[in-house]
PDB file of N, CA and C in Angstrom:
ATOM      1  N   UNK A   1      69.390 103.209  64.570  1.00  0.00           N
ATOM      2  CA  UNK A   1      70.120 103.979  65.547  1.00  0.00           C
ATOM      3  C   UNK A   1      70.752 103.016  66.554  1.00  0.00           C
ATOM      4  N   UNK A   2      71.976 103.255  66.857  1.00  0.00           N
ATOM      5  CA  UNK A   2      72.693 102.409  67.812  1.00  0.00           C
ATOM      6  C   UNK A   2      72.324 102.795  69.232  1.00  0.00           C
ATOM      7  N   UNK A   3      72.130 101.778  70.036  1.00  0.00           N
ATOM      8  CA  UNK A   3      71.850 102.038  71.451  1.00  0.00           C
ATOM      9  C   UNK A   3      73.155 102.164  72.208  1.00  0.00           C
ATOM     10  N   UNK A   4      73.183 103.030  73.217  1.00  0.00           N
ATOM     11  CA  UNK A   4      74.422 103.145  73.998  1.00  0.00           C
ATOM     12  C   UNK A   4      74.686 101.838  74.741  1.00  0.00           C
ATOM     13  N   UNK A   5      75.951 101.496  74.929  1.00  0.00           N
ATOM     14  CA  UNK A   5      76.258 100.243  75.647  1.00  0.00           C
ATOM     15  C   UNK A   5      75.771 100.323  77.091  1.00  0.00           C
ATOM     16  N   UNK A   6      75.387  99.165  77.590  1.00  0.00           N
ATOM     17  CA  UNK A   6      74.947  99.103  78.988  1.00  0.00           C
ATOM     18  C   UNK A   6      76.142  99.307  79.892  1.00  0.00           C
ATOM     19  N   UNK A   7      75.944 100.042  80.989  1.00  0.00           N
ATOM     20  CA  UNK A   7      77.085 100.203  81.911  1.00  0.00           C
ATOM     21  C   UNK A   7      77.464  98.850  82.504  1.00  0.00           C
ATOM     22  N   UNK A   8      78.735  98.710  82.762  1.00  0.00           N
ATOM     23  CA  UNK A   8      79.196  97.456  83.364  1.00  0.00           C
ATOM     24  C   UNK A   8      78.664  97.365  84.783  1.00  0.00           C
ATOM     25  N   UNK A   9      78.312  96.177  85.170  1.00  0.00           N
ATOM     26  CA  UNK A   9      77.865  95.962  86.537  1.00  0.00           C
ATOM     27  C   UNK A   9      79.090  95.744  87.405  1.00  0.00           C
ATOM     28  N   UNK A  10      79.220  96.574  88.395  1.00  0.00           N
ATOM     29  CA  UNK A  10      80.358  96.479  89.302  1.00  0.00           C
ATOM     30  C   UNK A  10      79.848  96.030  90.654  1.00  0.00           C
ATOM     31  N   UNK A  11      80.452  95.004  91.170  1.00  0.00           N
ATOM     32  CA  UNK A  11      80.078  94.479  92.479  1.00  0.00           C
ATOM     33  C   UNK A  11      80.991  95.092  93.529  1.00  0.00           C
ATOM     34  N   UNK A  12      80.399  95.821  94.448  1.00  0.00           N
ATOM     35  CA  UNK A  12      81.162  96.417  95.532  1.00  0.00           C
ATOM     36  C   UNK A  12      80.817  95.733  96.835  1.00  0.00           C
ATOM     37  N   UNK A  13      81.821  95.440  97.606  1.00  0.00           N
ATOM     38  CA  UNK A  13      81.619  94.848  98.909  1.00  0.00           C
ATOM     39  C   UNK A  13      81.349  95.989  99.892  1.00  0.00           C
ATOM     40  N   UNK A  14      80.251  95.916 100.604  1.00  0.00           N
ATOM     41  CA  UNK A  14      79.892  96.965 101.546  1.00  0.00           C
ATOM     42  C   UNK A  14      80.100  96.429 102.953  1.00  0.00           C
ATOM     43  N   UNK A  15      80.795  97.193 103.769  1.00  0.00           N
ATOM     44  CA  UNK A  15      81.082  96.768 105.129  1.00  0.00           C
ATOM     45  C   UNK A  15      79.967  97.115 106.096  1.00  0.00           C
ATOM     46  N   UNK A  16      80.274  96.960 107.366  1.00  0.00           N
ATOM     47  CA  UNK A  16      79.316  97.234 108.425  1.00  0.00           C
ATOM     48  C   UNK A  16      79.212  98.731 108.667  1.00  0.00           C
ATOM     49  N   UNK A  17      78.003  99.189 109.008  1.00  0.00           N
ATOM     50  CA  UNK A  17      77.860 100.593 109.368  1.00  0.00           C
ATOM     51  C   UNK A  17      78.304 100.795 110.809  1.00  0.00           C
ATOM     52  N   UNK A  18      78.493 102.037 111.197  1.00  0.00           N
ATOM     53  CA  UNK A  18      79.010 102.367 112.535  1.00  0.00           C
ATOM     54  C   UNK A  18      78.142 101.776 113.638  1.00  0.00           C
ATOM     55  N   UNK A  19      76.823 101.825 113.469  1.00  0.00           N
ATOM     56  CA  UNK A  19      75.908 101.320 114.500  1.00  0.00           C
ATOM     57  C   UNK A  19      76.111  99.827 114.737  1.00  0.00           C
ATOM     58  N   UNK A  20      76.185  99.053 113.657  1.00  0.00           N
ATOM     59  CA  UNK A  20      76.378  97.610 113.818  1.00  0.00           C
ATOM     60  C   UNK A  20      77.762  97.327 114.384  1.00  0.00           C
ATOM     61  N   UNK A  21      78.777  98.010 113.883  1.00  0.00           N
ATOM     62  CA  UNK A  21      80.142  97.816 114.359  1.00  0.00           C
ATOM     63  C   UNK A  21      80.231  98.096 115.853  1.00  0.00           C
ATOM     64  N   UNK A  22      79.614  99.163 116.298  1.00  0.00           N
ATOM     65  CA  UNK A  22      79.645  99.509 117.723  1.00  0.00           C
ATOM     66  C   UNK A  22      78.827  98.557 118.594  1.00  0.00           C
ATOM     67  N   UNK A  23      77.945  97.764 117.963  1.00  0.00           N
ATOM     68  CA  UNK A  23      77.174  96.779 118.732  1.00  0.00           C
ATOM     69  C   UNK A  23      78.015  95.537 119.040  1.00  0.00           C
ATOM     70  N   UNK A  24      79.129  95.351 118.326  1.00  0.00           N
ATOM     71  CA  UNK A  24      80.010  94.220 118.584  1.00  0.00           C
ATOM     72  C   UNK A  24      80.775  94.474 119.879  1.00  0.00           C
ATOM     73  N   UNK A  25      80.866  93.467 120.734  1.00  0.00           N
ATOM     74  CA  UNK A  25      81.550  93.652 122.020  1.00  0.00           C
ATOM     75  C   UNK A  25      83.027  94.000 121.856  1.00  0.00           C
ATOM     76  N   UNK A  26      83.510  94.845 122.738  1.00  0.00           N
ATOM     77  CA  UNK A  26      84.937  95.113 122.811  1.00  0.00           C
ATOM     78  C   UNK A  26      85.375  94.892 124.243  1.00  0.00           C
ATOM     79  N   UNK A  27      86.577  94.392 124.415  1.00  0.00           N
ATOM     80  CA  UNK A  27      87.086  94.086 125.740  1.00  0.00           C
ATOM     81  C   UNK A  27      88.600  94.132 125.729  1.00  0.00           C
ATOM     82  N   UNK A  28      89.166  94.295 126.886  1.00  0.00           N
ATOM     83  CA  UNK A  28      90.629  94.292 127.023  1.00  0.00           C
ATOM     84  C   UNK A  28      91.116  92.851 126.918  1.00  0.00           C
ATOM     85  N   UNK A  29      92.344  92.682 126.450  1.00  0.00           N
ATOM     86  CA  UNK A  29      92.903  91.342 126.318  1.00  0.00           C
ATOM     87  C   UNK A  29      92.933  90.622 127.653  1.00  0.00           C
ATOM     88  N   UNK A  30      93.204  91.355 128.729  1.00  0.00           N
ATOM     89  CA  UNK A  30      93.237  90.729 130.054  1.00  0.00           C
ATOM     90  C   UNK A  30      91.879  90.099 130.390  1.00  0.00           C
ATOM     91  N   UNK A  31      90.772  90.698 129.928  1.00  0.00           N
ATOM     92  CA  UNK A  31      89.436  90.123 130.130  1.00  0.00           C
ATOM     93  C   UNK A  31      89.213  88.938 129.189  1.00  0.00           C
ATOM     94  N   UNK A  32      89.673  89.064 127.945  1.00  0.00           N
ATOM     95  CA  UNK A  32      89.475  88.008 126.948  1.00  0.00           C
ATOM     96  C   UNK A  32      90.173  86.726 127.366  1.00  0.00           C
ATOM     97  N   UNK A  33      91.337  86.834 128.011  1.00  0.00           N
ATOM     98  CA  UNK A  33      92.055  85.635 128.467  1.00  0.00           C
ATOM     99  C   UNK A  33      91.215  84.869 129.480  1.00  0.00           C
ATOM    100  N   UNK A  34      90.485  85.569 130.321  1.00  0.00           N
ATOM    101  CA  UNK A  34      89.642  84.907 131.320  1.00  0.00           C
ATOM    102  C   UNK A  34      88.477  84.188 130.665  1.00  0.00           C
ATOM    103  N   UNK A  35      87.913  84.798 129.634  1.00  0.00           N
ATOM    104  CA  UNK A  35      86.758  84.218 128.946  1.00  0.00           C
ATOM    105  C   UNK A  35      87.171  83.090 128.023  1.00  0.00           C
ATOM    106  N   UNK A  36      88.289  83.253 127.320  1.00  0.00           N
ATOM    107  CA  UNK A  36      88.726  82.318 126.271  1.00  0.00           C
ATOM    108  C   UNK A  36      90.002  81.592 126.652  1.00  0.00           C
ATOM    109  N   UNK A  37      90.165  81.206 127.893  1.00  0.00           N
ATOM    110  CA  UNK A  37      91.442  80.647 128.333  1.00  0.00           C
ATOM    111  C   UNK A  37      91.794  79.308 127.678  1.00  0.00           C
ATOM    112  N   UNK A  38      90.845  78.627 127.052  1.00  0.00           N
ATOM    113  CA  UNK A  38      91.134  77.344 126.401  1.00  0.00           C
ATOM    114  C   UNK A  38      91.607  77.528 124.969  1.00  0.00           C
ATOM    115  N   UNK A  39      91.354  78.690 124.379  1.00  0.00           N
ATOM    116  CA  UNK A  39      91.659  78.922 122.972  1.00  0.00           C
ATOM    117  C   UNK A  39      93.087  79.413 122.803  1.00  0.00           C
ATOM    118  N   UNK A  40      93.934  78.584 122.251  1.00  0.00           N
ATOM    119  CA  UNK A  40      95.345  78.942 122.111  1.00  0.00           C
ATOM    120  C   UNK A  40      95.578  79.989 121.030  1.00  0.00           C
ATOM    121  N   UNK A  41      94.605  80.231 120.151  1.00  0.00           N
ATOM    122  CA  UNK A  41      94.784  81.217 119.092  1.00  0.00           C
ATOM    123  C   UNK A  41      94.524  82.634 119.581  1.00  0.00           C
ATOM    124  N   UNK A  42      94.193  82.804 120.828  1.00  0.00           N
ATOM    125  CA  UNK A  42      93.851  84.113 121.359  1.00  0.00           C
ATOM    126  C   UNK A  42      95.094  84.895 121.795  1.00  0.00           C
ATOM    127  N   UNK A  43      96.265  84.521 121.374  1.00  0.00           N
ATOM    128  CA  UNK A  43      97.480  85.202 121.808  1.00  0.00           C
ATOM    129  C   UNK A  43      97.939  86.300 120.860  1.00  0.00           C
ATOM    130  N   UNK A  44      97.429  86.299 119.619  1.00  0.00           N
ATOM    131  CA  UNK A  44      97.839  87.348 118.687  1.00  0.00           C
ATOM    132  C   UNK A  44      96.702  87.685 117.730  1.00  0.00           C
ATOM    133  N   UNK A  45      96.810  88.864 117.145  1.00  0.00           N
ATOM    134  CA  UNK A  45      95.828  89.357 116.184  1.00  0.00           C
ATOM    135  C   UNK A  45      96.111  88.724 114.823  1.00  0.00           C
ATOM    136  N   UNK A  46      95.108  88.142 114.215  1.00  0.00           N
ATOM    137  CA  UNK A  46      95.281  87.488 112.915  1.00  0.00           C
ATOM    138  C   UNK A  46      95.446  88.479 111.775  1.00  0.00           C
ATOM    139  N   UNK A  47      95.208  89.751 112.046  1.00  0.00           N
ATOM    140  CA  UNK A  47      95.368  90.753 110.996  1.00  0.00           C
ATOM    141  C   UNK A  47      96.795  91.296 110.979  1.00  0.00           C
ATOM    142  N   UNK A  48      97.257  91.820 112.120  1.00  0.00           N
ATOM    143  CA  UNK A  48      98.610  92.401 112.161  1.00  0.00           C
ATOM    144  C   UNK A  48      99.664  91.414 112.646  1.00  0.00           C
ATOM    145  N   UNK A  49      99.222  90.268 113.178  1.00  0.00           N
ATOM    146  CA  UNK A  49     100.078  89.214 113.722  1.00  0.00           C
ATOM    147  C   UNK A  49     100.861  89.655 114.959  1.00  0.00           C
ATOM    148  N   UNK A  50     100.454  90.786 115.551  1.00  0.00           N
ATOM    149  CA  UNK A  50     101.092  91.253 116.775  1.00  0.00           C
ATOM    150  C   UNK A  50     100.523  90.554 117.997  1.00  0.00           C
ATOM    151  N   UNK A  51     101.398  90.224 118.947  1.00  0.00           N
ATOM    152  CA  UNK A  51     100.939  89.612 120.193  1.00  0.00           C
ATOM    153  C   UNK A  51     100.089  90.603 120.978  1.00  0.00           C
ATOM    154  N   UNK A  52      99.041  90.079 121.596  1.00  0.00           N
ATOM    155  CA  UNK A  52      98.200  90.918 122.454  1.00  0.00           C
ATOM    156  C   UNK A  52      98.931  91.221 123.750  1.00  0.00           C
ATOM    157  N   UNK A  53      98.706  92.403 124.264  1.00  0.00           N
ATOM    158  CA  UNK A  53      99.184  92.796 125.582  1.00  0.00           C
ATOM    159  C   UNK A  53      97.957  92.987 126.466  1.00  0.00           C
ATOM    160  N   UNK A  54      98.127  92.875 127.778  1.00  0.00           N
ATOM    161  CA  UNK A  54      97.006  92.918 128.709  1.00  0.00           C
ATOM    162  C   UNK A  54      96.077  94.101 128.553  1.00  0.00           C
ATOM    163  N   UNK A  55      96.600  95.268 128.156  1.00  0.00           N
ATOM    164  CA  UNK A  55      95.767  96.465 128.065  1.00  0.00           C
ATOM    165  C   UNK A  55      95.213  96.703 126.659  1.00  0.00           C
ATOM    166  N   UNK A  56      95.564  95.859 125.679  1.00  0.00           N
ATOM    167  CA  UNK A  56      95.065  96.032 124.311  1.00  0.00           C
ATOM    168  C   UNK A  56      93.552  95.892 124.274  1.00  0.00           C
ATOM    169  N   UNK A  57      92.899  96.781 123.519  1.00  0.00           N
ATOM    170  CA  UNK A  57      91.449  96.708 123.343  1.00  0.00           C
ATOM    171  C   UNK A  57      91.169  95.834 122.119  1.00  0.00           C
ATOM    172  N   UNK A  58      90.319  94.818 122.307  1.00  0.00           N
ATOM    173  CA  UNK A  58      89.987  93.863 121.260  1.00  0.00           C
ATOM    174  C   UNK A  58      88.517  93.956 120.896  1.00  0.00           C
ATOM    175  N   UNK A  59      88.200  93.537 119.687  1.00  0.00           N
ATOM    176  CA  UNK A  59      86.815  93.441 119.231  1.00  0.00           C
ATOM    177  C   UNK A  59      86.495  91.960 119.108  1.00  0.00           C
ATOM    178  N   UNK A  60      85.374  91.544 119.683  1.00  0.00           N
ATOM    179  CA  UNK A  60      84.893  90.168 119.600  1.00  0.00           C
ATOM    180  C   UNK A  60      83.808  90.113 118.541  1.00  0.00           C
ATOM    181  N   UNK A  61      83.971  89.277 117.550  1.00  0.00           N
ATOM    182  CA  UNK A  61      82.943  89.121 116.528  1.00  0.00           C
ATOM    183  C   UNK A  61      81.933  88.098 117.040  1.00  0.00           C
ATOM    184  N   UNK A  62      80.700  88.531 117.259  1.00  0.00           N
ATOM    185  CA  UNK A  62      79.728  87.677 117.953  1.00  0.00           C
ATOM    186  C   UNK A  62      79.320  86.415 117.211  1.00  0.00           C
ATOM    187  N   UNK A  63      79.318  86.447 115.890  1.00  0.00           N
ATOM    188  CA  UNK A  63      78.854  85.276 115.146  1.00  0.00           C
ATOM    189  C   UNK A  63      79.840  84.123 115.168  1.00  0.00           C
ATOM    190  N   UNK A  64      81.140  84.441 115.180  1.00  0.00           N
ATOM    191  CA  UNK A  64      82.142  83.380 115.123  1.00  0.00           C
ATOM    192  C   UNK A  64      83.042  83.339 116.359  1.00  0.00           C
ATOM    193  N   UNK A  65      83.073  84.405 117.151  1.00  0.00           N
ATOM    194  CA  UNK A  65      83.872  84.423 118.368  1.00  0.00           C
ATOM    195  C   UNK A  65      85.332  84.779 118.171  1.00  0.00           C
ATOM    196  N   UNK A  66      85.735  85.155 116.954  1.00  0.00           N
ATOM    197  CA  UNK A  66      87.123  85.541 116.727  1.00  0.00           C
ATOM    198  C   UNK A  66      87.402  86.912 117.339  1.00  0.00           C
ATOM    199  N   UNK A  67      88.636  87.082 117.820  1.00  0.00           N
ATOM    200  CA  UNK A  67      89.083  88.328 118.442  1.00  0.00           C
ATOM    201  C   UNK A  67      90.176  88.975 117.601  1.00  0.00           C
ATOM    202  N   UNK A  68      90.179  90.310 117.576  1.00  0.00           N
ATOM    203  CA  UNK A  68      91.179  91.072 116.849  1.00  0.00           C
ATOM    204  C   UNK A  68      91.430  92.374 117.593  1.00  0.00           C
ATOM    205  N   UNK A  69      92.597  92.986 117.345  1.00  0.00           N
ATOM    206  CA  UNK A  69      92.799  94.344 117.832  1.00  0.00           C
ATOM    207  C   UNK A  69      91.677  95.212 117.263  1.00  0.00           C
ATOM    208  N   UNK A  70      91.134  96.061 118.088  1.00  0.00           N
ATOM    209  CA  UNK A  70      90.087  96.987 117.658  1.00  0.00           C
ATOM    210  C   UNK A  70      90.581  97.821 116.479  1.00  0.00           C
ATOM    211  N   UNK A  71      91.809  98.331 116.579  1.00  0.00           N
ATOM    212  CA  UNK A  71      92.362  99.205 115.534  1.00  0.00           C
ATOM    213  C   UNK A  71      92.624  98.459 114.225  1.00  0.00           C
ATOM    214  N   UNK A  72      92.723  97.145 114.289  1.00  0.00           N
ATOM    215  CA  UNK A  72      92.951  96.349 113.076  1.00  0.00           C
ATOM    216  C   UNK A  72      91.640  95.927 112.422  1.00  0.00           C
ATOM    217  N   UNK A  73      90.694  95.450 113.222  1.00  0.00           N
ATOM    218  CA  UNK A  73      89.490  94.856 112.646  1.00  0.00           C
ATOM    219  C   UNK A  73      88.422  95.886 112.281  1.00  0.00           C
ATOM    220  N   UNK A  74      88.360  97.000 113.002  1.00  0.00           N
ATOM    221  CA  UNK A  74      87.325  97.986 112.680  1.00  0.00           C
ATOM    222  C   UNK A  74      87.444  98.515 111.248  1.00  0.00           C
ATOM    223  N   UNK A  75      88.644  98.918 110.788  1.00  0.00           N
ATOM    224  CA  UNK A  75      88.736  99.340 109.381  1.00  0.00           C
ATOM    225  C   UNK A  75      88.380  98.214 108.407  1.00  0.00           C
ATOM    226  N   UNK A  76      88.759  96.989 108.740  1.00  0.00           N
ATOM    227  CA  UNK A  76      88.409  95.839 107.893  1.00  0.00           C
ATOM    228  C   UNK A  76      86.890  95.716 107.798  1.00  0.00           C
ATOM    229  N   UNK A  77      86.206  95.720 108.943  1.00  0.00           N
ATOM    230  CA  UNK A  77      84.754  95.525 108.954  1.00  0.00           C
ATOM    231  C   UNK A  77      84.001  96.690 108.313  1.00  0.00           C
ATOM    232  N   UNK A  78      84.601  97.856 108.269  1.00  0.00           N
ATOM    233  CA  UNK A  78      83.954  98.992 107.614  1.00  0.00           C
ATOM    234  C   UNK A  78      83.988  98.864 106.094  1.00  0.00           C
ATOM    235  N   UNK A  79      84.887  98.029 105.580  1.00  0.00           N
ATOM    236  CA  UNK A  79      84.948  97.845 104.136  1.00  0.00           C
ATOM    237  C   UNK A  79      84.643  96.415 103.676  1.00  0.00           C
ATOM    238  N   UNK A  80      84.551  95.474 104.632  1.00  0.00           N
ATOM    239  CA  UNK A  80      84.233  94.080 104.312  1.00  0.00           C
ATOM    240  C   UNK A  80      83.176  93.596 105.308  1.00  0.00           C
ATOM    241  N   UNK A  81      82.141  92.913 104.850  1.00  0.00           N
ATOM    242  CA  UNK A  81      81.080  92.476 105.763  1.00  0.00           C
ATOM    243  C   UNK A  81      81.344  91.134 106.439  1.00  0.00           C
ATOM    244  N   UNK A  82      82.587  90.672 106.438  1.00  0.00           N
ATOM    245  CA  UNK A  82      82.876  89.332 106.939  1.00  0.00           C
ATOM    246  C   UNK A  82      84.052  89.316 107.902  1.00  0.00           C
ATOM    247  N   UNK A  83      84.109  88.259 108.700  1.00  0.00           N
ATOM    248  CA  UNK A  83      85.261  88.033 109.572  1.00  0.00           C
ATOM    249  C   UNK A  83      86.482  87.787 108.690  1.00  0.00           C
ATOM    250  N   UNK A  84      87.630  88.419 109.007  1.00  0.00           N
ATOM    251  CA  UNK A  84      88.820  88.204 108.182  1.00  0.00           C
ATOM    252  C   UNK A  84      89.360  86.781 108.220  1.00  0.00           C
ATOM    253  N   UNK A  85      88.983  85.998 109.214  1.00  0.00           N
ATOM    254  CA  UNK A  85      89.495  84.631 109.335  1.00  0.00           C
ATOM    255  C   UNK A  85      88.552  83.614 108.695  1.00  0.00           C
ATOM    256  N   UNK A  86      87.299  83.597 109.119  1.00  0.00           N
ATOM    257  CA  UNK A  86      86.387  82.530 108.672  1.00  0.00           C
ATOM    258  C   UNK A  86      85.337  83.000 107.668  1.00  0.00           C
ATOM    259  N   UNK A  87      85.290  84.281 107.416  1.00  0.00           N
ATOM    260  CA  UNK A  87      84.353  84.892 106.457  1.00  0.00           C
ATOM    261  C   UNK A  87      82.888  84.799 106.869  1.00  0.00           C
ATOM    262  N   UNK A  88      82.614  84.518 108.132  1.00  0.00           N
ATOM    263  CA  UNK A  88      81.244  84.551 108.620  1.00  0.00           C
ATOM    264  C   UNK A  88      80.758  85.990 108.556  1.00  0.00           C
ATOM    265  N   UNK A  89      79.505  86.176 108.191  1.00  0.00           N
ATOM    266  CA  UNK A  89      78.966  87.518 108.048  1.00  0.00           C
ATOM    267  C   UNK A  89      77.598  87.645 108.701  1.00  0.00           C
ATOM    268  N   UNK A  90      77.347  88.762 109.394  1.00  0.00           N
ATOM    269  CA  UNK A  90      76.013  89.009 109.934  1.00  0.00           C
ATOM    270  C   UNK A  90      75.082  89.582 108.884  1.00  0.00           C
ATOM    271  N   UNK A  91      75.619  89.990 107.737  1.00  0.00           N
ATOM    272  CA  UNK A  91      74.830  90.623 106.691  1.00  0.00           C
ATOM    273  C   UNK A  91      74.593  89.664 105.540  1.00  0.00           C
ATOM    274  N   UNK A  92      73.456  89.833 104.831  1.00  0.00           N
ATOM    275  CA  UNK A  92      73.297  89.062 103.600  1.00  0.00           C
ATOM    276  C   UNK A  92      74.404  89.474 102.641  1.00  0.00           C
ATOM    277  N   UNK A  93      75.054  88.507 102.030  1.00  0.00           N
ATOM    278  CA  UNK A  93      76.187  88.818 101.172  1.00  0.00           C
ATOM    279  C   UNK A  93      76.247  87.844 100.010  1.00  0.00           C
ATOM    280  N   UNK A  94      76.716  88.297  98.852  1.00  0.00           N
ATOM    281  CA  UNK A  94      76.865  87.380  97.722  1.00  0.00           C
ATOM    282  C   UNK A  94      78.119  86.529  97.837  1.00  0.00           C
ATOM    283  N   UNK A  95      78.890  86.708  98.899  1.00  0.00           N
ATOM    284  CA  UNK A  95      80.111  85.931  99.070  1.00  0.00           C
ATOM    285  C   UNK A  95      79.782  84.478  99.376  1.00  0.00           C
ATOM    286  N   UNK A  96      80.740  83.633  99.183  1.00  0.00           N
ATOM    287  CA  UNK A  96      80.515  82.214  99.420  1.00  0.00           C
ATOM    288  C   UNK A  96      80.208  81.928 100.885  1.00  0.00           C
ATOM    289  N   UNK A  97      79.449  80.879 101.100  1.00  0.00           N
ATOM    290  CA  UNK A  97      79.057  80.457 102.440  1.00  0.00           C
ATOM    291  C   UNK A  97      80.232  79.765 103.117  1.00  0.00           C
ATOM    292  N   UNK A  98      80.450  80.015 104.425  1.00  0.00           N
ATOM    293  CA  UNK A  98      81.538  79.308 105.114  1.00  0.00           C
ATOM    294  C   UNK A  98      81.391  77.797 104.971  1.00  0.00           C
ATOM    295  N   UNK A  99      82.509  77.117 104.842  1.00  0.00           N
ATOM    296  CA  UNK A  99      82.521  75.681 104.624  1.00  0.00           C
ATOM    297  C   UNK A  99      81.758  74.927 105.707  1.00  0.00           C
ATOM    298  N   UNK A 100      81.796  75.402 106.942  1.00  0.00           N
ATOM    299  CA  UNK A 100      81.112  74.732 108.045  1.00  0.00           C
ATOM    300  C   UNK A 100      79.604  74.660 107.812  1.00  0.00           C
ATOM    301  N   UNK A 101      79.057  75.601 107.033  1.00  0.00           N
ATOM    302  CA  UNK A 101      77.620  75.576 106.759  1.00  0.00           C
ATOM    303  C   UNK A 101      77.292  74.678 105.570  1.00  0.00           C
ATOM    304  N   UNK A 102      78.255  74.440 104.718  1.00  0.00           N
ATOM    305  CA  UNK A 102      78.033  73.616 103.538  1.00  0.00           C
ATOM    306  C   UNK A 102      78.243  72.141 103.856  1.00  0.00           C
ATOM    307  N   UNK A 103      79.280  71.835 104.606  1.00  0.00           N
ATOM    308  CA  UNK A 103      79.609  70.460 104.959  1.00  0.00           C
ATOM    309  C   UNK A 103      79.283  70.266 106.439  1.00  0.00           C
ATOM    310  N   UNK A 104      78.230  69.512 106.749  1.00  0.00           N
ATOM    311  CA  UNK A 104      77.882  69.325 108.161  1.00  0.00           C
ATOM    312  C   UNK A 104      78.953  68.530 108.893  1.00  0.00           C
ATOM    313  N   UNK A 105      79.137  68.840 110.189  1.00  0.00           N
ATOM    314  CA  UNK A 105      80.115  68.076 110.955  1.00  0.00           C
ATOM    315  C   UNK A 105      79.730  66.606 111.023  1.00  0.00           C
ATOM    316  N   UNK A 106      80.701  65.743 111.212  1.00  0.00           N
ATOM    317  CA  UNK A 106      80.454  64.300 111.279  1.00  0.00           C
ATOM    318  C   UNK A 106      79.468  64.007 112.394  1.00  0.00           C
ATOM    319  N   UNK A 107      78.622  63.045 112.162  1.00  0.00           N
ATOM    320  CA  UNK A 107      77.641  62.643 113.169  1.00  0.00           C
ATOM    321  C   UNK A 107      78.342  61.870 114.266  1.00  0.00           C
ATOM    322  N   UNK A 108      78.026  62.229 115.494  1.00  0.00           N
ATOM    323  CA  UNK A 108      78.652  61.563 116.636  1.00  0.00           C
ATOM    324  C   UNK A 108      77.995  60.210 116.854  1.00  0.00           C
ATOM    325  N   UNK A 109      78.815  59.237 117.077  1.00  0.00           N
ATOM    326  CA  UNK A 109      78.309  57.899 117.378  1.00  0.00           C
ATOM    327  C   UNK A 109      78.899  57.457 118.699  1.00  0.00           C
ATOM    328  N   UNK A 110      78.036  57.144 119.635  1.00  0.00           N
ATOM    329  CA  UNK A 110      78.501  56.619 120.914  1.00  0.00           C
ATOM    330  C   UNK A 110      78.702  55.121 120.804  1.00  0.00           C
ATOM    331  N   UNK A 111      79.843  54.672 121.247  1.00  0.00           N
ATOM    332  CA  UNK A 111      80.138  53.234 121.184  1.00  0.00           C
ATOM    333  C   UNK A 111      79.922  52.638 122.563  1.00  0.00           C
ATOM    334  N   UNK A 112      79.249  51.548 122.571  1.00  0.00           N
ATOM    335  CA  UNK A 112      79.227  50.816 123.789  1.00  0.00           C
ATOM    336  C   UNK A 112      77.987  50.743 124.483  1.00  0.00           C
TER     337      UNK A 112
END
């Protein structure tokens, strides 16, 4: 007797649940400029590429510190467990590890 074929294994990426997503800080761009004034990449959303305006509500990803429009990143995080820029994840994931964790930064040597 022939056995039925095994079902194919499908890997689905599961995003963050509402509780975890809501635990991520959100702030207005005008506040983010005060906190991140040295970071030149804080002028636009890496998802929609739109420039931030002072009243725009942003989501701060706590593990990596990247900022995005709330309306852009929340749908992303609900379907993907990682930062859209650096792929850092607060959840265990079968995705590849960020390069910064695989290759340690150069050792600092003080001269003199």
